[in-house]
Amino acid sequence: MRGSEFTELKAFAAIVEEGSFVRAAARLRVSPPALSQTIRQLEARVGVRLLNRTTRSVSPTVAGETLFRRLGVAFGELEDAVAEVQAARDRPAGSLRINVPRVAAMRFVAPALGDFQRAYPEVALAVIVDDMLTDIVEGRFDAGIRLGERLEKDMVAVKLSDDLKMAAVAAPAYLKGRAVPRHPQDLQQHRCINFQWPGGGNIYRWEFSRGKRSLEIAVKGSLTVNDTELMLSAALDGAGVAYMIDYQVQPWIEKGRLIRFLEAWSPSFPGFYLYHPSRRLVPPALRAFIDFVRSRR
């Protein structure tokens, strides 16, 4: 394959991944007209249209989708080959893209960022905070952090935390003059802070279990949020009952700012894992990041 043909294929893949000629051109550091010419040359060479273009969007044709899938495998092999060479270097280097939900970013990633940058200045680290359960392969991420029950299939997973437990809490000011819930159904008599999954998803139904009994409750309340930090702030301000991972609220319980209840009904679930695609070789930069985060959990 000539160098120009490889360049055409890389340009095509960048457009599909970015969904835009402008963004792909910026990523490849070429002008949009030059990129358009490159794609016209590629389509002329293969004899089939690969992209559907409108004034507002660009998407692959059926033939283009087929080519893109095959290119993903081929480019992955090429990246592995380069990674094998880089593995021989004394220090990790190159780009590293991590996808992580906000709650995990603050617990595992934020405390390590400064020291990691000082320890590995040749690693260009991009941490993308994302609560949308993005496919890290499709999003071209090197790794992600996710709860064990939400791990994608065919991934290598490294455990970062023990099992977690939910905690129902409220501020003393909210509970003043109100009966503290003794059973999950008692929550129906309280103002609860609802959580909506990011991206306009469903409202979370609070899950409880005790022994062999389990139940889900659609709690009532006039406040709905899609961010746990905002939920915590609202609970501390006396807005109502919050249901969160216990480590998020434990410091405030110890300070007396929040009161915990229904602990016997609060279920445990698998903790956080750092996961990445299964490949023959883990890039040195990713291996360094995994070791760094695990050493500080």
Coordinates of C-alpha atoms in Angstrom, one line a residue:
M1 CA 0.0 0.0 0.0
R2 CA 1.4 3.4 -1.0
G3 CA 1.6 6.1 1.6
S4 CA -1.1 8.2 -0.1
E5 CA -3.5 5.3 0.1
F6 CA -2.9 4.9 3.8
T7 CA -3.4 8.6 4.3
E8 CA -6.8 8.4 2.5
L9 CA -7.9 5.5 4.7
K10 CA -6.9 7.4 7.9
A11 CA -8.7 10.5 6.7
F12 CA -11.9 8.4 6.0
A13 CA -11.8 6.8 9.4
A14 CA -11.3 10.2 11.1
I15 CA -14.4 11.6 9.4
V16 CA -16.5 8.7 10.4
E17 CA -15.3 8.9 14.0
E18 CA -15.7 12.6 14.3
G19 CA -19.0 12.8 12.2
S20 CA -17.7 16.0 10.7
F21 CA -15.3 17.1 8.0
V22 CA -14.4 20.2 10.0
R23 CA -13.6 18.3 13.2
A24 CA -11.7 15.6 11.3
A25 CA -9.7 18.2 9.4
A26 CA -8.8 19.9 12.7
R27 CA -7.8 16.6 14.1
L28 CA -5.6 15.7 11.1
R29 CA -4.3 19.3 10.9
V30 CA -5.4 19.8 7.3
S31 CA -7.9 22.1 5.7
P32 CA -11.5 20.9 5.1
P33 CA -11.1 21.4 1.3
A34 CA -8.0 19.3 1.3
L35 CA -9.7 16.6 3.3
S36 CA -12.7 16.7 0.9
Q37 CA -10.3 16.2 -2.0
T38 CA -8.6 13.3 -0.3
I39 CA -12.0 11.5 0.2
R40 CA -13.0 12.2 -3.5
Q41 CA -9.7 10.5 -4.5
L42 CA -10.4 7.5 -2.2
E43 CA -13.9 7.1 -3.5
A44 CA -12.7 7.3 -7.1
R45 CA -10.0 4.7 -6.4
V46 CA -12.4 2.2 -4.8
G47 CA -15.2 3.0 -7.2
V48 CA -18.0 3.4 -4.7
R49 CA -19.4 6.2 -2.6
L50 CA -18.3 5.8 1.1
L51 CA -19.9 8.8 2.7
N52 CA -23.4 10.4 2.7
R53 CA -23.0 14.2 3.0
T54 CA -25.5 16.9 3.7
T55 CA -24.9 20.5 4.8
R56 CA -25.3 19.6 8.4
S57 CA -24.0 16.0 8.7
V58 CA -21.9 13.2 7.3
S59 CA -22.4 9.5 7.8
P60 CA -21.0 6.3 6.2
T61 CA -22.9 4.5 3.4
V62 CA -23.4 0.8 3.8
A63 CA -20.1 0.2 1.9
G64 CA -18.4 2.9 4.0
E65 CA -19.6 1.2 7.2
T66 CA -18.1 -2.1 6.1
L67 CA -14.8 -0.5 5.3
F68 CA -14.8 1.4 8.6
R69 CA -15.3 -1.8 10.6
R70 CA -12.4 -3.6 8.8
L71 CA -10.2 -0.6 9.2
G72 CA -10.8 -0.6 12.9
V73 CA -9.3 -4.1 13.2
A74 CA -6.4 -3.2 10.9
F75 CA -5.6 0.0 12.7
G76 CA -5.8 -1.8 16.0
E77 CA -3.2 -4.2 14.9
L78 CA -1.0 -1.4 13.7
E79 CA -1.4 0.4 17.1
D80 CA -0.4 -2.9 18.8
A81 CA 2.7 -3.1 16.7
V82 CA 3.7 0.4 17.6
A83 CA 2.9 -0.2 21.3
E84 CA 5.2 -3.3 21.3
V85 CA 8.0 -1.0 20.1
Q86 CA 7.2 1.6 22.7
A87 CA 7.2 -1.1 25.4
A88 CA 10.9 -1.2 25.1
R89 CA 11.3 2.4 26.1
D90 CA 12.5 3.3 29.6
R91 CA 9.5 5.5 30.3
P92 CA 5.9 5.5 29.2
A93 CA 5.0 8.1 26.6
G94 CA 2.4 9.0 24.1
S95 CA -1.3 9.8 24.4
L96 CA -3.7 8.1 26.8
R97 CA -7.5 8.7 26.8
I98 CA -9.6 7.6 29.8
N99 CA -13.4 7.6 30.0
V100 CA -14.7 7.8 33.6
P101 CA -18.0 8.7 35.4
R102 CA -17.9 11.8 37.6
V103 CA -18.1 9.9 40.9
A104 CA -15.2 7.6 40.0
A105 CA -13.2 10.5 38.6
M106 CA -13.3 12.4 41.9
R107 CA -12.5 9.3 43.9
F108 CA -9.8 7.5 41.9
V109 CA -8.5 9.9 39.2
A110 CA -8.4 13.3 40.7
P111 CA -6.1 12.4 43.7
A112 CA -3.6 10.9 41.3
L113 CA -3.5 13.5 38.5
G114 CA -0.7 15.8 39.8
D115 CA 1.6 13.0 40.9
F116 CA 1.0 11.1 37.6
Q117 CA 1.9 14.1 35.5
R118 CA 5.0 14.7 37.5
A119 CA 6.0 11.0 37.3
Y120 CA 5.3 10.6 33.6
P121 CA 5.6 14.0 31.9
E122 CA 5.8 12.3 28.4
V123 CA 2.3 10.9 28.7
A124 CA -0.4 13.2 27.2
L125 CA -3.3 12.2 29.4
A126 CA -6.9 13.1 28.5
V127 CA -9.5 12.3 31.2
I128 CA -13.1 12.6 29.8
V129 CA -15.7 12.7 32.5
D130 CA -18.8 11.0 31.1
D131 CA -21.8 9.4 32.9
M132 CA -23.3 8.1 29.6
L133 CA -21.8 4.6 29.7
T134 CA -19.9 5.3 26.4
D135 CA -18.5 2.4 24.5
I136 CA -14.8 2.9 25.0
V137 CA -13.9 1.0 21.8
E138 CA -16.2 3.0 19.6
G139 CA -15.1 6.2 21.4
R140 CA -11.4 5.4 20.8
F141 CA -10.6 5.4 24.5
D142 CA -7.7 3.4 25.9
A143 CA -9.6 2.5 29.1
G144 CA -12.5 3.4 31.3
I145 CA -13.7 3.1 34.9
R146 CA -17.1 1.7 35.7
L147 CA -19.1 -0.2 38.3
G148 CA -18.7 -4.0 38.1
E149 CA -22.4 -4.6 37.2
R150 CA -22.1 -2.3 34.2
L151 CA -18.9 -3.6 32.7
E152 CA -18.8 -4.1 28.9
K153 CA -18.2 -7.6 27.6
D154 CA -14.8 -8.9 26.4
M155 CA -12.9 -6.4 28.6
V156 CA -9.9 -6.8 30.8
A157 CA -11.0 -5.5 34.3
V158 CA -8.9 -4.4 37.2
K159 CA -10.6 -4.0 40.5
L160 CA -10.2 -0.6 42.1
S161 CA -12.5 -0.9 45.2
D162 CA -14.3 -3.3 47.4
D163 CA -18.0 -3.9 47.1
L164 CA -20.0 -0.7 47.7
K165 CA -23.2 -0.1 49.7
M166 CA -26.0 2.4 49.3
A167 CA -27.0 4.8 52.0
A168 CA -30.3 6.6 52.7
V169 CA -29.6 9.9 54.4
A170 CA -31.1 13.3 55.3
A171 CA -30.1 16.4 57.2
P172 CA -31.2 16.8 60.8
A173 CA -33.0 20.0 59.8
Y174 CA -35.1 18.0 57.3
L175 CA -35.9 15.2 59.8
K176 CA -36.9 17.6 62.6
G177 CA -40.5 16.9 63.3
R178 CA -40.7 14.0 60.9
A179 CA -40.6 10.2 61.6
V180 CA -37.3 8.6 60.6
P181 CA -38.1 5.9 58.0
R182 CA -37.9 2.3 59.4
H183 CA -39.0 0.5 56.3
P184 CA -38.4 1.5 52.6
Q185 CA -42.1 2.0 52.2
D186 CA -42.0 4.7 54.8
L187 CA -40.1 6.8 52.2
Q188 CA -43.5 7.4 50.5
Q189 CA -44.2 9.8 53.3
H190 CA -41.1 11.9 52.7
R191 CA -39.7 14.3 50.1
C192 CA -37.0 12.3 48.3
I193 CA -34.4 13.6 45.9
N194 CA -34.8 11.7 42.6
F195 CA -31.9 10.8 40.4
Q196 CA -32.3 10.8 36.6
W197 CA -29.7 8.8 34.6
P198 CA -27.7 11.3 32.4
G199 CA -28.8 11.9 28.8
G200 CA -32.5 12.1 29.6
G201 CA -32.6 8.5 30.9
N202 CA -35.1 6.9 33.3
I203 CA -35.6 8.0 36.9
Y204 CA -33.7 5.7 39.2
R205 CA -36.0 3.4 41.3
W206 CA -34.4 3.1 44.7
E207 CA -33.3 -0.6 45.3
F208 CA -33.5 -2.2 48.7
S209 CA -32.9 -5.7 50.0
R210 CA -32.9 -7.6 53.3
G211 CA -32.3 -11.3 53.4
K212 CA -34.3 -12.9 50.6
R213 CA -36.6 -9.8 50.3
S214 CA -35.9 -7.2 47.7
L215 CA -37.9 -4.3 46.3
E216 CA -37.7 -1.2 44.1
I217 CA -39.4 2.0 45.0
A218 CA -40.3 5.0 42.8
V219 CA -39.9 7.6 45.4
K220 CA -41.8 10.9 45.5
G221 CA -40.2 14.4 45.5
S222 CA -40.3 17.7 43.8
L223 CA -36.5 17.7 43.1
T224 CA -34.8 15.7 40.4
V225 CA -31.1 15.8 39.6
N226 CA -28.7 14.0 37.3
D227 CA -25.5 14.6 39.3
T228 CA -24.6 13.0 42.6
E229 CA -22.7 16.1 43.8
L230 CA -25.8 18.2 43.4
M231 CA -27.8 15.5 45.2
L232 CA -25.4 15.6 48.1
S233 CA -25.5 19.4 48.2
A234 CA -29.3 19.4 48.2
A235 CA -29.5 16.8 51.0
L236 CA -27.1 18.8 53.2
D237 CA -29.3 21.8 52.6
G238 CA -32.3 19.9 53.9
A239 CA -34.1 19.5 50.6
G240 CA -35.0 15.9 51.4
V241 CA -33.9 12.3 51.5
A242 CA -31.0 11.2 49.3
Y243 CA -29.9 7.7 48.3
M244 CA -26.2 7.5 47.5
I245 CA -23.1 5.4 47.7
D246 CA -22.1 5.2 51.3
Y247 CA -18.5 6.5 50.9
Q248 CA -19.9 9.7 49.3
V249 CA -21.9 10.6 52.5
Q250 CA -19.8 9.0 55.2
P251 CA -17.7 12.2 56.0
W252 CA -20.9 14.2 56.5
I253 CA -22.5 11.4 58.7
E254 CA -19.4 11.6 60.9
K255 CA -19.7 15.3 61.2
G256 CA -23.4 15.1 62.1
R257 CA -24.5 16.9 59.0
L258 CA -26.4 13.9 57.7
I259 CA -28.3 11.1 59.5
R260 CA -28.3 7.6 58.0
F261 CA -31.2 5.2 58.2
L262 CA -32.6 2.0 56.6
E263 CA -29.0 0.6 56.8
A264 CA -30.3 -3.0 57.2
W265 CA -32.2 -2.6 53.9
S266 CA -29.3 -1.0 52.0
P267 CA -27.9 -3.5 49.4
S268 CA -24.2 -4.0 48.5
F269 CA -23.1 -4.2 44.8
P270 CA -19.8 -4.7 42.9
G271 CA -17.4 -1.8 43.2
F272 CA -15.5 0.1 40.6
Y273 CA -13.2 -1.5 38.0
L274 CA -10.8 0.0 35.5
Y275 CA -11.3 -1.8 32.3
H276 CA -9.7 -1.8 28.8
P277 CA -10.0 -3.8 25.6
S278 CA -8.3 -7.2 25.5
R279 CA -5.2 -6.9 23.4
R280 CA -1.9 -8.8 23.2
L281 CA 0.0 -5.9 24.8
V282 CA -1.1 -3.2 27.3
P283 CA 0.5 0.1 26.2
P284 CA 3.2 1.3 28.7
A285 CA 1.3 4.5 29.4
L286 CA -1.9 2.6 30.3
R287 CA 0.0 0.1 32.4
A288 CA 1.6 3.0 34.3
F289 CA -1.8 4.7 34.8
I290 CA -3.4 1.4 36.1
D291 CA -0.6 0.9 38.6
F292 CA -0.7 4.5 39.7
V293 CA -4.4 4.6 40.4
R294 CA -4.4 1.2 42.1
S295 CA -1.6 2.3 44.4
R296 CA -3.7 5.3 45.6
R297 CA -7.1 3.7 46.0

